[in-house]
CSV table of C-alpha atoms and ligand atoms in Angstrom, one decimal:
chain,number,residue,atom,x,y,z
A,1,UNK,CA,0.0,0.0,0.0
A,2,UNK,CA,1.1,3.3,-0.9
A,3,UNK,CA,1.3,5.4,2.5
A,4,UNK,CA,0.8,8.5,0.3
A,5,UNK,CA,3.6,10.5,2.2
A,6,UNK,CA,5.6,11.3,-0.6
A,7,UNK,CA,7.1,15.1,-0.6
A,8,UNK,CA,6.2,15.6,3.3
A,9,UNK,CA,8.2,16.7,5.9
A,10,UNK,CA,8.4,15.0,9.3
A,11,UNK,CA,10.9,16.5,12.4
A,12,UNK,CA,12.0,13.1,14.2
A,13,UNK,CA,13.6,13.7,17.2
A,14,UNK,CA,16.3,11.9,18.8
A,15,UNK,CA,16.9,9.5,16.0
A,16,UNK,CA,20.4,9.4,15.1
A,17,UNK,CA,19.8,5.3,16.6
A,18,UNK,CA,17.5,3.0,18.4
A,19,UNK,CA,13.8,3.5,18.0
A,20,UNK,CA,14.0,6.9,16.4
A,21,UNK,CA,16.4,6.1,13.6
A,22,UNK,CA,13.8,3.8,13.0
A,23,UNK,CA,11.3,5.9,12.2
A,24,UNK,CA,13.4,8.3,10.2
A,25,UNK,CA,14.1,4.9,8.2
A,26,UNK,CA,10.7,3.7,7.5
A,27,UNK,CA,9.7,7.1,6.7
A,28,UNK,CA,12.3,8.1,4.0
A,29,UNK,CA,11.7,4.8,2.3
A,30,UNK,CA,8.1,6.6,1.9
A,31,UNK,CA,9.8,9.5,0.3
A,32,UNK,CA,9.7,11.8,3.4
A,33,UNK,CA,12.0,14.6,4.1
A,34,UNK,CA,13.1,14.5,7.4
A,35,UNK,CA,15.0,16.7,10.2
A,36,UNK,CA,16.6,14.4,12.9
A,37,UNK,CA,18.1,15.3,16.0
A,38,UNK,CA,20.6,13.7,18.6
A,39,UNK,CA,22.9,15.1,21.0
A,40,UNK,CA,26.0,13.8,19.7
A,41,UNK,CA,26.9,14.9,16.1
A,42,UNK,CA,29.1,12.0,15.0
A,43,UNK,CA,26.8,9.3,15.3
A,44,UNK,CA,23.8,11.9,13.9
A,45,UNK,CA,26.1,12.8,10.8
A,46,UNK,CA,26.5,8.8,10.2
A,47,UNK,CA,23.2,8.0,10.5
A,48,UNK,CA,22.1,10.6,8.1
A,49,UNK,CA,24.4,9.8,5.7
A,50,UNK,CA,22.8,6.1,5.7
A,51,UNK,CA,19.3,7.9,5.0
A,52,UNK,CA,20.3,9.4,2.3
A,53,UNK,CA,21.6,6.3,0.7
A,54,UNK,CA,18.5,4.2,1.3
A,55,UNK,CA,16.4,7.8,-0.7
A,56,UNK,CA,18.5,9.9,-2.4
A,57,UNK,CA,15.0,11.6,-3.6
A,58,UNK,CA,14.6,13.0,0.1
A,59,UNK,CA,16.2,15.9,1.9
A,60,UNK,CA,17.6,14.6,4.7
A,61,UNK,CA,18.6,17.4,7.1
A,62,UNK,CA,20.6,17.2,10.9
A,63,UNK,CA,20.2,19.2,14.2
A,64,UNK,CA,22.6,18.8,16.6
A,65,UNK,CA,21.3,19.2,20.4
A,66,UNK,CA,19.0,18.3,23.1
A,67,UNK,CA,16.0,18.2,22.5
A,68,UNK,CA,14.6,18.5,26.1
A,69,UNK,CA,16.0,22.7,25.5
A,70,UNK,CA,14.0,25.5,24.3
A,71,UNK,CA,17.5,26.2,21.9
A,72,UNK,CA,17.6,22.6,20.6
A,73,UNK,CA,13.9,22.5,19.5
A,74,UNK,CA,14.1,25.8,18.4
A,75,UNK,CA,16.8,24.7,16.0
A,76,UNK,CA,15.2,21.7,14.9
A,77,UNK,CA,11.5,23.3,14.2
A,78,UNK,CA,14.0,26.2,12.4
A,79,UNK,CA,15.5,23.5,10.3
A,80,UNK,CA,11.8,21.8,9.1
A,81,UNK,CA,10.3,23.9,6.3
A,82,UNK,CA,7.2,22.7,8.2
A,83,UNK,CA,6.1,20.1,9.8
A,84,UNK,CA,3.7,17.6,8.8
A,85,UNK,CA,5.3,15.0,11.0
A,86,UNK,CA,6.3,15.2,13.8
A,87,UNK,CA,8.0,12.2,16.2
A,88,UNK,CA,8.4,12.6,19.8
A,89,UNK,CA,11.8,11.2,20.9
A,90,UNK,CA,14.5,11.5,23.9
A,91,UNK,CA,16.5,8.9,25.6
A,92,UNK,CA,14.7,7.7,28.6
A,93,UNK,CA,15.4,8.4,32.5
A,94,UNK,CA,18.0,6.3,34.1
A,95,UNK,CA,16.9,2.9,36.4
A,96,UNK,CA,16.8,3.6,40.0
A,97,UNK,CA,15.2,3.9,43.2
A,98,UNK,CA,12.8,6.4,43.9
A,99,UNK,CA,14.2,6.9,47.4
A,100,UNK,CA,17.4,8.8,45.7
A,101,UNK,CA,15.1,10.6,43.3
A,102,UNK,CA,15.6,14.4,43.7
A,103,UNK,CA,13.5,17.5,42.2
A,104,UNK,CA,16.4,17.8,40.5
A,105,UNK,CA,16.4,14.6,38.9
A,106,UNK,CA,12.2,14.5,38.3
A,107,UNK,CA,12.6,18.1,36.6
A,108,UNK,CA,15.0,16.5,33.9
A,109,UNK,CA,12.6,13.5,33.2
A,110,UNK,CA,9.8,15.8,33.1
A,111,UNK,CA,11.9,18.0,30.1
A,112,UNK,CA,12.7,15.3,28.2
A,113,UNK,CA,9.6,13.1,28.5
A,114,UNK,CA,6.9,14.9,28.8
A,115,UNK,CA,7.8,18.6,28.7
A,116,UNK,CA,9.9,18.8,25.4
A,117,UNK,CA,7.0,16.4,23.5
A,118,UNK,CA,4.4,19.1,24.6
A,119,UNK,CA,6.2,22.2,23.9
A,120,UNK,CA,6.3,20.5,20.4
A,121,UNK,CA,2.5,19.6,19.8
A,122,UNK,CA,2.2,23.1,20.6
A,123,UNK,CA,4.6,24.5,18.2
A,124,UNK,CA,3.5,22.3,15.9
A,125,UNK,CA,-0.3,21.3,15.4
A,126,UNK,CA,-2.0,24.3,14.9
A,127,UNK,CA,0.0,25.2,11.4
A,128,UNK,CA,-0.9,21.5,10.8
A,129,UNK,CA,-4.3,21.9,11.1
A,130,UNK,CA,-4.6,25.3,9.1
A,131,UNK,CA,-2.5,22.8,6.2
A,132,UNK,CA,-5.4,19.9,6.3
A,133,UNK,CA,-2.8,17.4,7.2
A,134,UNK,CA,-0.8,16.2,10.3
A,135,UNK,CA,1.0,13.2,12.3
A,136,UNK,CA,2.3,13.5,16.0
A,137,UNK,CA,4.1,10.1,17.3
A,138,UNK,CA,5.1,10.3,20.6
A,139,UNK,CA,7.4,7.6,21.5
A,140,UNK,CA,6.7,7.0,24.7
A,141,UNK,CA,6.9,3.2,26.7
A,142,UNK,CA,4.7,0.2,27.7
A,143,UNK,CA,5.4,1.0,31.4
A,144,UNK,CA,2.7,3.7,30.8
A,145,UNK,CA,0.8,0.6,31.1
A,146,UNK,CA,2.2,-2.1,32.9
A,147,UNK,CA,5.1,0.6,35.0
A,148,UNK,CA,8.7,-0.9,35.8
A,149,UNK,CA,9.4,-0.4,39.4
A,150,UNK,CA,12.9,0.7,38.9
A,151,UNK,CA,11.5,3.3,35.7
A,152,UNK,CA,9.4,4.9,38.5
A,153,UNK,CA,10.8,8.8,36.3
A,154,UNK,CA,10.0,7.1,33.2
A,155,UNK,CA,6.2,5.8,34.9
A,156,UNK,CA,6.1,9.3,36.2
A,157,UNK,CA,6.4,11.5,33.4
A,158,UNK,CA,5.4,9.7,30.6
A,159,UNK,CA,2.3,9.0,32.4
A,160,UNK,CA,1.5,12.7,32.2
A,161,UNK,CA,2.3,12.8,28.6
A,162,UNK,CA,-0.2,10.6,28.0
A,163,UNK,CA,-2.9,11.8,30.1
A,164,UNK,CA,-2.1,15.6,28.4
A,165,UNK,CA,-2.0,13.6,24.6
A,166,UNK,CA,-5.7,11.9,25.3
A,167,UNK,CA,-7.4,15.4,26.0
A,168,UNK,CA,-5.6,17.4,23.1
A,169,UNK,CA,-5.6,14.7,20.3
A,170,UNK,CA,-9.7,14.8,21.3
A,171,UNK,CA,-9.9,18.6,20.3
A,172,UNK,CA,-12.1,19.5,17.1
A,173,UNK,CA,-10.0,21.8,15.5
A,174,UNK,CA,-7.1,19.1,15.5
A,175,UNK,CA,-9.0,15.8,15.1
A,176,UNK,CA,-11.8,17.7,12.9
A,177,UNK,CA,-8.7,19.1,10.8
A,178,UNK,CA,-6.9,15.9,9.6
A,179,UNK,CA,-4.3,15.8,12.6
A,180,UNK,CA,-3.5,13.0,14.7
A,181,UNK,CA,-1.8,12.5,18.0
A,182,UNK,CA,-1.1,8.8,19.2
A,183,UNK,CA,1.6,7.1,21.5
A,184,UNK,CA,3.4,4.3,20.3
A,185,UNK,CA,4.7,1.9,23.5
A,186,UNK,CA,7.3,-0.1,23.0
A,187,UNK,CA,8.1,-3.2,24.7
A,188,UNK,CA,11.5,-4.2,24.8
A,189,UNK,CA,13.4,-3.5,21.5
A,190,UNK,CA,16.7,-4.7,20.6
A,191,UNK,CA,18.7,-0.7,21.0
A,192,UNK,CA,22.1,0.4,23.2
A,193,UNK,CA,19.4,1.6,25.8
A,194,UNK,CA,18.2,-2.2,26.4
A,195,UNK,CA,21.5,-3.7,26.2
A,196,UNK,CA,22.2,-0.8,28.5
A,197,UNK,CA,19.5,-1.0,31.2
A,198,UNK,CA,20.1,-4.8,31.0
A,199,UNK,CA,24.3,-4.8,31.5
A,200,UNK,CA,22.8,-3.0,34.3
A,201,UNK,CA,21.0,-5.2,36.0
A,202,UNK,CA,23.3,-7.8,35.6
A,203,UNK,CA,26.0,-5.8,36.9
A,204,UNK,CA,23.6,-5.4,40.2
A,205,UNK,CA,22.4,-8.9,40.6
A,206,UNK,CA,24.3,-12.3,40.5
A,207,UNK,CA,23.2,-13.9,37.5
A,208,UNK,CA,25.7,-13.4,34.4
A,209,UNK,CA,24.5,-11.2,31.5
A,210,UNK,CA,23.6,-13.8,29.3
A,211,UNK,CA,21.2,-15.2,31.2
A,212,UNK,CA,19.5,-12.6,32.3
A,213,UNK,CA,19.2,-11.8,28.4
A,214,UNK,CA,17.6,-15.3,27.8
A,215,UNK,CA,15.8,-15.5,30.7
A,216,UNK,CA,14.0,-11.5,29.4
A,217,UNK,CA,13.2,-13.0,26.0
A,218,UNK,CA,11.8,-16.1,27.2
A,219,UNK,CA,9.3,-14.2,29.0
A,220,UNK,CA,8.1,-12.5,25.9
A,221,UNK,CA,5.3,-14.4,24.3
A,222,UNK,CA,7.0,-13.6,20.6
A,223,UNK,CA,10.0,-15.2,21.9
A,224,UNK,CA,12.0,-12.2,20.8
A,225,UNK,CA,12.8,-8.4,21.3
A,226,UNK,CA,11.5,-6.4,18.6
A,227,UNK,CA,13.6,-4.7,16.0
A,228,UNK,CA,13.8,-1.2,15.1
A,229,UNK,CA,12.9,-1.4,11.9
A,230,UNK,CA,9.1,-3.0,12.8
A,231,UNK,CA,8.8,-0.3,15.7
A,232,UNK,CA,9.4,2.7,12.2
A,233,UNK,CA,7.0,0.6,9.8
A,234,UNK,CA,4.3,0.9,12.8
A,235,UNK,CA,5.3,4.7,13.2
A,236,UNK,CA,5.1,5.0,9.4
A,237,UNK,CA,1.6,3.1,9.2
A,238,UNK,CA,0.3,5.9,11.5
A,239,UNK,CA,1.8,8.4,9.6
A,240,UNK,CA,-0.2,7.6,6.5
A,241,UNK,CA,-2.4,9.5,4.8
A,242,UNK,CA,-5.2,6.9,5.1
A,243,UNK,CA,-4.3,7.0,9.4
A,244,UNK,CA,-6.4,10.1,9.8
A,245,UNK,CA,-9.4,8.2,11.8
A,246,UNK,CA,-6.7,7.0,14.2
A,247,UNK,CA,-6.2,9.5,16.9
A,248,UNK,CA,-5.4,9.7,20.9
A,249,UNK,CA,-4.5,5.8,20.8
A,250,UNK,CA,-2.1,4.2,23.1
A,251,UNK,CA,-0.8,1.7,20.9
A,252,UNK,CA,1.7,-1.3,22.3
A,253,UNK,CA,4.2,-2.7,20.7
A,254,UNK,CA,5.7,-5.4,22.8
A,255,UNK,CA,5.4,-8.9,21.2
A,256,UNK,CA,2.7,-9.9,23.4
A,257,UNK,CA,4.4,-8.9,26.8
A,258,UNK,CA,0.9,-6.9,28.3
A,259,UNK,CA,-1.0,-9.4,29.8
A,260,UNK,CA,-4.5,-8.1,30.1
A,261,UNK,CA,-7.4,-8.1,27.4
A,262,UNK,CA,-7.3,-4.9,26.9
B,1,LIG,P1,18.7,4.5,22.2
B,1,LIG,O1,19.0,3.4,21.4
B,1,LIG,O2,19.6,4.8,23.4
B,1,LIG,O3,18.7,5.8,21.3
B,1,LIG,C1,18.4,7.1,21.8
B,1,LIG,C2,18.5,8.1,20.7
B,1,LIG,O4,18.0,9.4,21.2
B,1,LIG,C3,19.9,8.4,20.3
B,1,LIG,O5,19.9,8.8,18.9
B,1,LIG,C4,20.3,9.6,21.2
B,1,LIG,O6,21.4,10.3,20.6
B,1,LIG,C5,19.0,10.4,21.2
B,1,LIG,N1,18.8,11.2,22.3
B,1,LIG,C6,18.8,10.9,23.6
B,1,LIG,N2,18.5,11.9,24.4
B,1,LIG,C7,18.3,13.0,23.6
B,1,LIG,C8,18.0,14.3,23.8
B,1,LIG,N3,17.8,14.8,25.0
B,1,LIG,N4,18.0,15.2,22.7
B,1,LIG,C9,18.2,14.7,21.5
B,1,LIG,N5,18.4,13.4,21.2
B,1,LIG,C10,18.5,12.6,22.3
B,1,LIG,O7,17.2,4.5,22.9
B,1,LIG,P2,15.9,3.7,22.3
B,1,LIG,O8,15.9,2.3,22.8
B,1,LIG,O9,15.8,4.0,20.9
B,1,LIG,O10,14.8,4.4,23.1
B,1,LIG,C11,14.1,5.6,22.6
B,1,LIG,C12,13.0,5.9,23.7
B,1,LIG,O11,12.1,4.8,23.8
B,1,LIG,C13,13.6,6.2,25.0
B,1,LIG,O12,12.9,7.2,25.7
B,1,LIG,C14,13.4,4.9,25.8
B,1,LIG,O13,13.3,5.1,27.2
B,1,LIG,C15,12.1,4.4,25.2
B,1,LIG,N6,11.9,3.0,25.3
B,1,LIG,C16,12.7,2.1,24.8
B,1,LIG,C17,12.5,0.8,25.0
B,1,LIG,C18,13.4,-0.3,24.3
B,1,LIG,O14,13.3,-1.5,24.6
B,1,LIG,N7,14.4,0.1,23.5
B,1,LIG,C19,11.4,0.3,25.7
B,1,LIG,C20,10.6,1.2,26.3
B,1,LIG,C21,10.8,2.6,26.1
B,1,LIG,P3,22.4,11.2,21.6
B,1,LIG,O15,22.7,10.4,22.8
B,1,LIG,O16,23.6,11.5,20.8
B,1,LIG,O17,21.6,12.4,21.9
């Protein structure tokens, strides 16, 4: 199926790897211009290169800086002609107990993971609506749903992402206007930040990283963690034009992981 997204322009932030990359992939190969982002330029550089190679018909454009600053969104909506697309990305809040949790350290989840994505929908959807035509995907995680103990900054502020994302995606003037708002949560997907998180737990517990590895796939009913690439052709699919009915979902990707019905 053609996903009729040829010639638009999507801002996908944080996606110079992992989940985000993944997006920017699947939605070049639809012939979308893209603006990535990432903190580190090296890596960013690199992975837009590889874009580039996979559409040379797109524009492929780079923003270096964080994304959970006013400066480093206001360089990436600057670099975005405009924005039809927009993904919202950032790496997610460090493991830990919530006993050594300062304001300090809620404030910074609260920029990157639910702040910086609303500050964005804001910039962004009204200019979408005036165009007839808009995606939002905010990247968010299935512990909105079934929360991780030790992710209680990523439970936290992600949580109020969503809550904020169900009202606005629910206005007339953006649903009524062809734009959609919807949170993708992924399970546990093959990137450096599960290999990370899991080294980690390793590291603190007795069992050697391997099997801890096995023993965290085994309990996923797909018998797998999922790949990049499927987490950007789901991103892509509600990016379509044929999407626009699809708004203010929580939609899980996780290979079967959530338990209950619905
Ligand atoms: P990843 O492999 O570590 O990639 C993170 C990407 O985001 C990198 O390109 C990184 O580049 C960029 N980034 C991080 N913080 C940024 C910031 N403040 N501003 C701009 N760019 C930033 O992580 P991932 O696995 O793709 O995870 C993406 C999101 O999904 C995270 O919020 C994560 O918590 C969430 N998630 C992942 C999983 C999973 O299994 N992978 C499961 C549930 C939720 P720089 O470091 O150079 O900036």
């Amino acid at each position: 199926m053609d996903l009729g997204l040829k010639g638009r322009w999507a801002l996908v932030c944080a996606a110079s790897k992992g989940l985000g990359r993944g997006c920017a992939e699947a939605l070049v190969g639809e012939g979308v211009n893209v603006v990535i982002t990432a903190r580190g330029e090296a890596e960013l550089f690199t992975a837009a290169a590889q874009l580039r190679a996979l559409n040379p018909g797109v524009d492929v454009r780079t923003v270096a800086g964080d994304i959970a600053t006013p400066e480093g969104r206001a360089a990436a909506l600057a670099a975005c002609p405009q924005v039809d697309i927009l993904v919202n990305n950032a790496g997610g809040p460090p493991p830990g107990d919530f006993r050594e949790w300062e304001r300090e350290q809620w404030l910074a989840a609260l920029d990157a993971n639910m702040l910086a994505p609303i500050a964005l929908i804001k910039a962004t959807v009204d200019a979408m609506a005036a165009r007839g035509f808009g995606r939002v995907v905010n990247i968010t995680s299935g512990a909105v749903k079934a929360p991780i103990d030790t992710l209680g900054l990523s439970n936290g502020a992600r949580s109020g992402l969503t809550g904020f994302v169900a009202g606005v995606a629910r206005q007339p003037r953006l649903a009524g206007a062809n734009v959609t708002i919807n949170n993708l949560l992924p399970g546990a997907f093959d990137t450096d930040r599960l290999r990370k998180n899991m080294a980690g737990a390793a590291a603190k517990s007795a069992m050697p990283l391997d099997e801890l590895v096995a023993r965290r796939r085994a309990a996923i009913p797909a018998q797998r963690f999922g790949t990049a690439a499927e987490f950007g052709a789901i991103c892509a699919m509600l990016c379509s034009a044929h999407a626009g009915y699809l708004t203010g979902q929580n939609i899980l990707l996780d290979g079967g992981s959530y338990p209950g019905t619905f």
